[in-house]
CSV table of C-alpha atoms in Angstrom, one decimal:
chain,number,residue,atom,x,y,z
A,769,LEU,CA,0.0,0.0,0.0
A,770,GLU,CA,2.8,2.5,0.9
A,771,PHE,CA,4.7,1.7,-2.3
A,772,ARG,CA,1.5,2.5,-4.3
A,773,ARG,CA,1.0,5.7,-2.5
A,774,VAL,CA,4.4,7.1,-3.0
A,775,GLN,CA,4.4,6.3,-6.6
A,776,LEU,CA,1.1,8.0,-7.4
A,777,SER,CA,1.4,11.2,-5.3
A,778,SER,CA,3.8,13.6,-3.9
A,779,ARG,CA,3.1,14.7,-0.3
A,780,ILE,CA,3.5,17.9,1.7
A,781,THR,CA,2.7,18.6,5.3
A,782,ARG,CA,0.9,21.4,7.0
A,783,THR,CA,0.6,22.0,10.7
A,784,ASN,CA,-1.5,24.7,12.4
A,785,ALA,CA,1.1,25.2,15.2
A,786,GLN,CA,4.1,25.7,12.9
A,787,ARG,CA,2.9,27.8,9.9
A,788,SER,CA,5.6,30.3,10.7
A,789,PHE,CA,8.1,27.8,9.4
A,790,ALA,CA,6.3,27.2,6.2
A,791,THR,CA,7.4,28.4,2.7
A,792,PRO,CA,5.3,31.5,1.9
A,793,ARG,CA,4.9,30.7,-1.8
A,794,MET,CA,3.3,27.4,-0.9
A,795,HIS,CA,0.7,29.0,1.3
A,796,GLY,CA,1.9,27.3,4.5
A,797,LEU,CA,2.8,24.0,2.8
A,798,VAL,CA,6.2,22.4,3.2
A,799,PRO,CA,7.5,19.9,0.6
A,800,ARG,CA,8.6,16.6,2.0
A,801,PRO,CA,12.2,15.5,1.3
A,802,ARG,CA,12.6,13.1,-1.6
A,803,ARG,CA,14.3,9.8,-1.5
A,804,ASN,CA,15.1,7.7,-4.5
A,805,PHE,CA,13.1,10.3,-6.6
A,806,ARG,CA,10.0,9.5,-4.7
A,807,SER,CA,8.1,11.5,-2.1
A,808,VAL,CA,8.3,9.7,1.3
A,809,LEU,CA,5.6,10.0,4.0
A,810,ARG,CA,7.4,11.9,6.8
A,811,PRO,CA,6.1,13.8,9.8
A,812,PHE,CA,6.8,17.5,10.0
A,813,SER,CA,8.9,16.9,13.1
A,814,SER,CA,11.6,15.2,11.0
A,815,ILE,CA,12.8,18.6,9.8
A,816,GLY,CA,13.3,19.9,13.3
A,817,ALA,CA,9.9,21.2,14.3
A,818,ALA,CA,8.0,20.3,17.4
A,819,PRO,CA,6.6,16.8,17.7
A,820,VAL,CA,3.6,16.1,15.5
A,821,ASP,CA,0.2,16.2,17.1
A,822,LYS,CA,-3.4,16.0,16.0
A,823,ASN,CA,-3.2,19.6,14.6
A,824,THR,CA,-1.0,18.3,11.8
A,825,ILE,CA,-2.6,17.6,8.5
A,826,GLU,CA,-0.8,15.9,5.7
A,827,VAL,CA,-1.4,17.1,2.2
A,828,GLU,CA,-0.8,15.2,-1.0
A,829,VAL,CA,-1.0,16.1,-4.7
A,830,ASP,CA,-3.1,13.8,-6.9
A,831,SER,CA,-2.4,12.7,-10.4
A,832,LYS,CA,-4.0,15.9,-11.8
A,833,GLY,CA,-1.9,18.2,-9.7
A,834,ARG,CA,-4.6,19.0,-7.2
A,835,GLU,CA,-3.9,19.3,-3.4
A,836,ARG,CA,-5.9,17.1,-1.1
A,837,LEU,CA,-5.8,15.8,2.4
A,838,ALA,CA,-3.8,12.6,2.9
A,839,LEU,CA,-5.6,9.7,4.5
A,840,ARG,CA,-4.7,9.1,8.2
A,841,GLU,CA,-5.9,5.7,9.1
A,842,GLU,CA,-6.0,6.4,12.9
A,843,GLY,CA,-8.1,9.5,12.4
A,844,TRP,CA,-7.5,13.0,13.6
A,845,LYS,CA,-8.7,15.1,16.6
A,846,ARG,CA,-11.3,14.1,19.2
A,847,TRP,CA,-14.2,15.8,20.9
A,848,ASN,CA,-16.4,14.3,23.6
A,849,TRP,CA,-20.0,14.8,22.9
A,850,ASN,CA,-22.4,13.3,25.4
A,851,GLY,CA,-20.0,10.6,26.3
A,852,HIS,CA,-19.1,9.7,22.7
A,853,ASN,CA,-15.8,10.3,21.0
A,854,ILE,CA,-16.3,12.4,17.9
A,855,ASN,CA,-13.5,12.6,15.3
A,856,TYR,CA,-12.8,15.9,13.4
A,857,ILE,CA,-10.2,17.5,11.3
A,858,GLN,CA,-9.1,21.1,11.9
A,859,SER,CA,-6.9,23.4,9.7
A,860,GLY,CA,-6.4,27.1,9.3
A,861,GLU,CA,-5.9,29.9,11.8
A,862,LYS,CA,-7.7,32.9,10.4
A,863,GLY,CA,-10.9,34.0,8.7
A,864,THR,CA,-14.5,32.9,9.0
A,865,PRO,CA,-14.9,29.4,10.5
A,866,ILE,CA,-16.3,26.8,8.1
A,867,LEU,CA,-17.7,23.4,9.2
A,868,LEU,CA,-17.9,20.6,6.6
A,869,ILE,CA,-20.5,17.9,7.1
A,870,HIS,CA,-20.4,14.7,5.2
A,871,GLY,CA,-23.2,12.5,3.8
A,872,PHE,CA,-24.6,9.0,4.3
A,873,GLY,CA,-21.8,6.4,4.8
A,874,ALA,CA,-19.0,9.0,4.5
A,875,HIS,CA,-16.9,10.9,7.0
A,876,ALA,CA,-14.7,13.9,7.6
A,877,TYR,CA,-12.1,12.7,5.0
A,878,HIS,CA,-14.7,13.0,2.2
A,879,TRP,CA,-13.8,16.7,2.2
A,880,ARG,CA,-10.2,15.9,1.4
A,881,TYR,CA,-10.0,18.5,-1.4
A,882,GLN,CA,-11.7,21.3,0.4
A,883,ILE,CA,-9.7,21.2,3.7
A,884,PRO,CA,-6.3,22.3,2.3
A,885,GLU,CA,-7.8,24.9,-0.1
A,886,LEU,CA,-10.3,26.6,2.2
A,887,SER,CA,-7.9,26.7,5.2
A,888,LYS,CA,-5.7,29.1,3.3
A,889,ASN,CA,-8.1,31.9,4.2
A,890,HIS,CA,-10.5,30.3,6.7
A,891,ARG,CA,-10.6,28.2,9.9
A,892,VAL,CA,-11.8,24.9,8.6
A,893,TYR,CA,-13.4,22.0,10.5
A,894,SER,CA,-14.6,18.7,9.1
A,895,ILE,CA,-16.5,16.4,11.4
A,896,CYS,CA,-17.4,12.7,11.5
A,897,MET,CA,-21.0,12.6,12.7
A,898,LEU,CA,-21.9,10.1,15.4
A,899,GLY,CA,-22.1,6.6,13.9
A,900,TYR,CA,-19.8,7.4,11.0
A,901,GLY,CA,-16.1,7.3,10.1
A,902,TRP,CA,-13.7,7.5,13.0
A,903,SER,CA,-16.4,8.6,15.5
A,904,ASP,CA,-18.0,6.2,17.9
A,905,LYS,CA,-20.7,3.8,16.7
A,906,SER,CA,-23.8,3.9,18.9
A,907,PRO,CA,-26.6,1.5,17.9
A,908,CYS,CA,-29.0,3.0,20.4
A,909,ALA,CA,-28.7,6.6,19.3
A,910,PRO,CA,-31.9,8.2,17.9
A,911,TYR,CA,-30.3,9.1,14.5
A,912,SER,CA,-32.1,11.7,12.5
A,913,PRO,CA,-31.3,15.0,10.7
A,914,GLU,CA,-32.5,16.9,13.8
A,915,PHE,CA,-30.4,14.7,16.1
A,916,TRP,CA,-27.2,15.3,14.0
A,917,GLY,CA,-28.2,18.9,13.7
A,918,THR,CA,-28.0,19.2,17.5
A,919,GLN,CA,-24.6,17.6,17.4
A,920,VAL,CA,-23.5,20.2,14.8
A,921,ALA,CA,-24.8,23.1,16.9
A,922,ASP,CA,-23.0,21.7,20.0
A,923,PHE,CA,-19.8,21.4,18.0
A,924,VAL,CA,-20.0,25.0,16.9
A,925,LYS,CA,-20.6,26.2,20.4
A,926,GLU,CA,-18.0,24.0,22.2
A,927,VAL,CA,-15.2,23.6,19.7
A,928,ILE,CA,-15.4,26.5,17.2
A,929,GLY,CA,-16.8,29.0,19.8
A,930,GLU,CA,-18.5,31.4,17.3
A,931,LYS,CA,-20.9,31.5,14.4
A,932,ALA,CA,-19.8,29.3,11.5
A,933,VAL,CA,-20.7,28.7,7.9
A,934,LEU,CA,-22.1,25.2,7.5
A,935,VAL,CA,-21.3,23.2,4.3
A,936,GLY,CA,-23.0,19.8,3.9
A,937,ASN,CA,-23.4,17.1,1.2
A,938,SER,CA,-26.3,14.7,0.9
A,939,ILE,CA,-27.8,13.9,4.3
A,940,GLY,CA,-25.1,16.2,5.7
A,941,ALA,CA,-26.7,19.1,3.8
A,942,VAL,CA,-30.0,18.4,5.6
A,943,THR,CA,-28.2,18.0,8.9
A,944,ALA,CA,-26.6,21.5,8.3
A,945,LEU,CA,-30.1,22.8,7.4
A,946,ALA,CA,-31.5,21.3,10.6
A,947,ALA,CA,-28.8,23.0,12.7
A,948,ALA,CA,-29.3,26.4,10.8
A,949,SER,CA,-33.1,26.3,11.3
A,950,GLU,CA,-33.0,25.4,15.0
A,951,TYR,CA,-29.9,27.2,16.1
A,952,PRO,CA,-29.6,30.2,13.8
A,953,GLU,CA,-27.6,32.1,16.4
A,954,TRP,CA,-24.7,29.8,15.7
A,955,VAL,CA,-24.9,29.8,11.9
A,956,GLN,CA,-23.7,32.6,9.5
A,957,GLY,CA,-24.4,30.9,6.2
A,958,LEU,CA,-25.5,27.6,4.7
A,959,VAL,CA,-24.1,25.7,1.7
A,960,MET,CA,-25.9,22.6,0.5
A,961,LEU,CA,-24.5,20.1,-2.1
A,962,ASN,CA,-27.1,17.7,-3.5
A,963,ALA,CA,-29.2,17.6,-0.3
A,964,ALA,CA,-30.8,14.3,0.4
A,965,GLY,CA,-33.9,14.1,2.7
A,966,LYS,CA,-37.6,14.3,3.0
A,967,PHE,CA,-39.0,17.0,0.6
A,968,GLY,CA,-42.6,18.0,1.5
A,969,ASP,CA,-45.6,19.3,-0.4
A,970,MET,CA,-44.7,22.5,-2.3
A,971,ASP,CA,-48.1,24.0,-1.8
A,972,PRO,CA,-47.4,27.4,-0.2
A,973,ASP,CA,-49.9,27.0,2.6
A,974,VAL,CA,-48.2,23.8,4.0
A,975,THR,CA,-44.5,24.4,3.1
A,976,GLY,CA,-43.6,26.1,6.4
A,977,GLU,CA,-46.2,24.5,8.6
A,978,ILE,CA,-45.0,22.1,11.3
A,979,LYS,CA,-47.4,19.9,13.3
A,980,PRO,CA,-47.5,21.4,16.8
A,981,ASN,CA,-48.1,18.2,18.7
A,982,ALA,CA,-46.3,15.5,16.8
A,983,GLU,CA,-45.4,13.4,19.8
A,984,LYS,CA,-49.0,13.6,21.2
A,985,GLU,CA,-50.3,12.5,17.8
A,986,GLU,CA,-48.0,9.5,17.8
A,987,ARG,CA,-49.2,8.5,21.2
A,988,GLU,CA,-52.8,8.8,20.2
A,989,MET,CA,-52.1,6.8,17.1
A,990,GLU,CA,-50.5,4.0,19.2
A,991,ALA,CA,-53.6,4.0,21.5
A,992,ARG,CA,-55.9,3.7,18.5
A,993,MET,CA,-53.9,0.8,17.0
A,994,GLY,CA,-53.9,-1.3,20.1
A,995,PRO,CA,-51.6,-4.3,20.9
A,996,ALA,CA,-52.2,-6.0,17.6
A,997,GLY,CA,-51.3,-2.9,15.7
A,998,LEU,CA,-48.2,-2.2,17.8
A,999,MET,CA,-47.1,-5.8,17.2
A,1000,THR,CA,-47.4,-5.3,13.5
A,1001,MET,CA,-45.3,-2.2,13.8
A,1002,ALA,CA,-42.7,-4.2,15.8
A,1003,ILE,CA,-42.6,-6.8,13.0
A,1004,GLY,CA,-42.1,-4.1,10.5
A,1005,GLU,CA,-39.2,-2.7,12.5
A,1006,ALA,CA,-37.6,-6.1,12.7
A,1007,PHE,CA,-38.1,-6.5,8.9
A,1008,LYS,CA,-36.3,-3.2,8.5
A,1009,ASP,CA,-33.4,-4.5,10.5
A,1010,ILE,CA,-33.2,-7.6,8.2
A,1011,VAL,CA,-33.2,-5.4,5.1
A,1012,ALA,CA,-30.6,-3.1,6.7
A,1013,SER,CA,-28.4,-6.1,7.5
A,1014,ALA,CA,-28.6,-7.3,3.9
A,1015,ILE,CA,-27.7,-3.9,2.6
A,1016,PHE,CA,-24.9,-3.5,5.1
A,1017,TYR,CA,-23.1,-6.7,4.2
A,1018,SER,CA,-23.7,-6.4,0.5
A,1019,THR,CA,-22.6,-2.8,0.4
A,1020,ARG,CA,-19.4,-3.4,2.5
A,1021,TYR,CA,-17.9,-5.4,-0.3
A,1022,ARG,CA,-19.2,-3.2,-3.2
A,1023,ILE,CA,-18.2,0.3,-2.0
A,1024,SER,CA,-16.1,1.0,-5.1
A,1025,ASP,CA,-18.9,-0.1,-7.5
A,1026,ILE,CA,-21.6,1.9,-5.6
A,1027,LEU,CA,-19.5,5.1,-5.5
A,1028,LYS,CA,-18.8,4.8,-9.2
A,1029,GLN,CA,-22.5,4.8,-9.8
A,1030,VAL,CA,-22.8,8.3,-8.4
A,1031,TYR,CA,-19.4,9.8,-9.4
A,1032,LEU,CA,-19.1,11.4,-12.8
A,1033,ASP,CA,-15.3,11.0,-12.7
A,1034,ARG,CA,-14.9,7.4,-11.7
A,1035,ASP,CA,-11.1,7.8,-11.4
A,1036,GLN,CA,-11.8,9.8,-8.2
A,1037,VAL,CA,-13.0,6.5,-6.6
A,1038,ASP,CA,-9.4,5.5,-5.6
A,1039,ALA,CA,-8.1,3.1,-3.1
A,1040,ASP,CA,-7.8,5.6,-0.2
A,1041,LEU,CA,-11.4,6.7,-0.6
A,1042,VAL,CA,-12.7,3.1,-0.7
A,1043,LYS,CA,-10.5,2.1,2.3
A,1044,SER,CA,-11.7,5.1,4.3
A,1045,ILE,CA,-15.3,4.0,3.9
A,1046,THR,CA,-14.7,0.3,4.3
A,1047,SER,CA,-12.6,0.3,7.4
A,1048,PRO,CA,-15.2,1.9,9.8
A,1049,ALA,CA,-17.6,-0.9,8.7
A,1050,LEU,CA,-15.4,-3.4,10.4
A,1051,ASP,CA,-16.2,-1.9,13.8
A,1052,PRO,CA,-18.1,-4.5,15.9
A,1053,LYS,CA,-20.9,-2.0,16.5
A,1054,ALA,CA,-21.1,-1.0,12.9
A,1055,LEU,CA,-24.0,-3.3,11.9
A,1056,GLY,CA,-26.2,-2.2,14.8
A,1057,THR,CA,-25.4,1.4,14.1
A,1058,PHE,CA,-26.2,1.0,10.4
A,1059,GLN,CA,-29.6,-0.6,11.3
A,1060,SER,CA,-30.4,2.5,13.4
A,1061,ILE,CA,-29.1,5.0,10.9
A,1062,TYR,CA,-31.2,3.1,8.2
A,1063,ARG,CA,-34.3,4.3,10.1
A,1064,ALA,CA,-33.0,7.9,10.5
A,1065,PRO,CA,-34.9,9.5,7.6
A,1066,GLY,CA,-38.2,8.2,9.0
A,1067,ARG,CA,-37.4,9.7,12.4
A,1068,GLY,CA,-37.2,13.2,11.0
A,1069,LYS,CA,-40.0,15.4,12.2
A,1070,GLN,CA,-39.7,18.1,9.5
A,1071,THR,CA,-39.2,18.1,5.8
A,1072,VAL,CA,-36.5,20.0,3.9
A,1073,ASN,CA,-39.1,22.5,2.8
A,1074,GLN,CA,-40.3,23.1,6.4
A,1075,MET,CA,-36.8,23.6,7.7
A,1076,MET,CA,-35.9,26.0,4.8
A,1077,ALA,CA,-39.0,28.1,5.6
A,1078,LYS,CA,-37.8,28.5,9.2
A,1079,LEU,CA,-34.4,30.1,8.3
A,1080,PRO,CA,-34.0,33.7,9.2
A,1081,GLN,CA,-34.2,36.0,6.2
A,1082,ASP,CA,-30.7,37.3,6.6
A,1083,MET,CA,-29.3,33.7,6.3
A,1084,LYS,CA,-27.1,33.4,3.2
A,1085,VAL,CA,-27.7,30.2,1.3
A,1086,LEU,CA,-25.7,28.6,-1.6
A,1087,LEU,CA,-26.8,25.5,-3.5
A,1088,LEU,CA,-24.2,23.6,-5.4
A,1089,TRP,CA,-25.9,20.7,-7.3
A,1090,GLY,CA,-24.4,18.0,-9.4
A,1091,GLN,CA,-26.8,17.7,-12.4
A,1092,GLN,CA,-25.8,14.1,-13.1
A,1093,ASP,CA,-26.8,12.8,-9.7
A,1094,PRO,CA,-28.9,9.6,-10.1
A,1095,TRP,CA,-30.2,9.8,-6.6
A,1096,MET,CA,-31.1,13.5,-6.0
A,1097,GLN,CA,-32.1,14.9,-9.3
A,1098,PRO,CA,-31.9,18.7,-10.0
A,1099,GLU,CA,-35.6,19.0,-9.5
A,1100,LYS,CA,-34.9,18.8,-5.8
A,1101,ALA,CA,-32.8,21.9,-6.1
A,1102,ASP,CA,-35.7,23.6,-7.9
A,1103,GLN,CA,-37.9,22.9,-4.9
A,1104,ILE,CA,-35.4,24.4,-2.5
A,1105,ILE,CA,-35.2,27.5,-4.7
A,1106,LYS,CA,-39.0,27.8,-4.7
A,1107,VAL,CA,-39.1,27.7,-0.9
A,1108,CYS,CA,-36.3,30.3,-0.7
A,1109,ASP,CA,-38.4,32.6,-3.0
A,1110,GLN,CA,-41.5,32.1,-0.9
A,1111,ALA,CA,-39.6,32.8,2.3
A,1112,GLY,CA,-37.7,35.8,1.0
A,1113,LEU,CA,-34.3,34.1,1.4
A,1114,GLU,CA,-31.2,35.1,-0.5
A,1115,CYS,CA,-30.2,31.9,-2.2
A,1116,GLU,CA,-27.7,31.4,-5.0
A,1117,TYR,CA,-28.0,28.2,-7.1
A,1118,VAL,CA,-25.0,26.9,-9.1
A,1119,PRO,CA,-25.6,23.8,-11.3
A,1120,LEU,CA,-22.5,21.6,-11.6
A,1121,THR,CA,-21.4,19.0,-14.1
A,1122,SER,CA,-21.0,16.4,-11.4
A,1123,GLY,CA,-22.6,13.5,-9.5
A,1124,HIS,CA,-24.0,13.1,-6.0
A,1125,CYS,CA,-20.7,14.1,-4.2
A,1126,PRO,CA,-19.4,17.2,-6.1
A,1127,GLN,CA,-16.9,18.0,-3.5
A,1128,ASP,CA,-14.9,14.9,-4.3
A,1129,ASP,CA,-16.1,14.3,-7.9
A,1130,THR,CA,-15.4,17.7,-9.3
A,1131,PRO,CA,-13.4,19.4,-6.5
A,1132,THR,CA,-11.9,22.2,-8.5
A,1133,GLU,CA,-15.3,23.6,-9.5
A,1134,VAL,CA,-16.6,23.3,-5.9
A,1135,ASN,CA,-13.6,25.0,-4.4
A,1136,GLU,CA,-13.8,27.9,-6.9
A,1137,ASN,CA,-17.5,28.5,-6.0
A,1138,LEU,CA,-17.0,28.1,-2.3
A,1139,ASN,CA,-14.1,30.6,-2.4
A,1140,ARG,CA,-16.0,33.1,-4.5
A,1141,TRP,CA,-19.1,32.9,-2.4
A,1142,MET,CA,-17.2,33.1,0.9
A,1143,GLN,CA,-15.3,36.2,-0.4
A,1144,ALA,CA,-18.5,37.9,-1.5
A,1145,ASN,CA,-20.4,37.2,1.7
A,1146,PHE,CA,-17.8,36.8,4.5
A,1147,PRO,CA,-14.7,38.7,3.4
């Protein structure tokens, strides 16, 4: 594996604590020494700096000359959230803070192209949500976009310490939206890439309406159903677990093929990306966690449209949408734009020639749009 990596990419190291030692023309990036005409993975401390810690990020250059975060198999920094170890990546020392939120089955590393680029002018954080990546697996957690949205808000409060711009992909976009709609005092702006979630009726009179007593209605429904109805529901939940188990095991061995279905540039589905998604699935608690996460969309109390309608009118919103996404077609973006218009929100929509994960599929275009939008709204 190491031989393959040094052949395909040259690597450079960046550390938050030691930027003063960096070469200015490389924007804080220091080339690694070469050996036998190949770049060798070497910690920053090998050139006389302080010992490497979790603030250090390793940056590599891919076959197309683009900088990206190098995979660290042991993960990065840790934050304790309600007794759970949450993994996150941090880079950059100045500018508006940005929190990157991954999608279903992914992790903090899925923003490998954005972290080095955005951290040149901003403080960048990329988080593994509970149940994903290098974060703890918790089969009993009540996963839902709102649940993860609370985790995001707590991270902003406890780790970042000030209002941040939230950037999310897929279910991570809806998680970011949930955080922004419920905790707007901690969110400066919202960027959604190919949001995946429940989209409600577009009729203006129901778009923003939320049932006031959802929990009471659920209890009343259970009372009406009686024991037989509840047993039927339990059987249904058990069947969902069986389906989730089948998906889990079949998917674990087909990660590459599945990713290639939703990537426009299939060369981007490389060994490091596949390994980063496959390895967490080997955790003993991964199956139970996946079964619980599989039910997450159904646990959501609000639709995307309802959450959009709750955003404060001064919230800046950017939609970046891969037009070749086989899962979340561009019509979903049109729905969000319609809600923005109805709610009087300032929302910019940029269609991209990309698949479901534009940040990794077409990273150059995503970075250009993120930099442009950040400069225009948060200089």
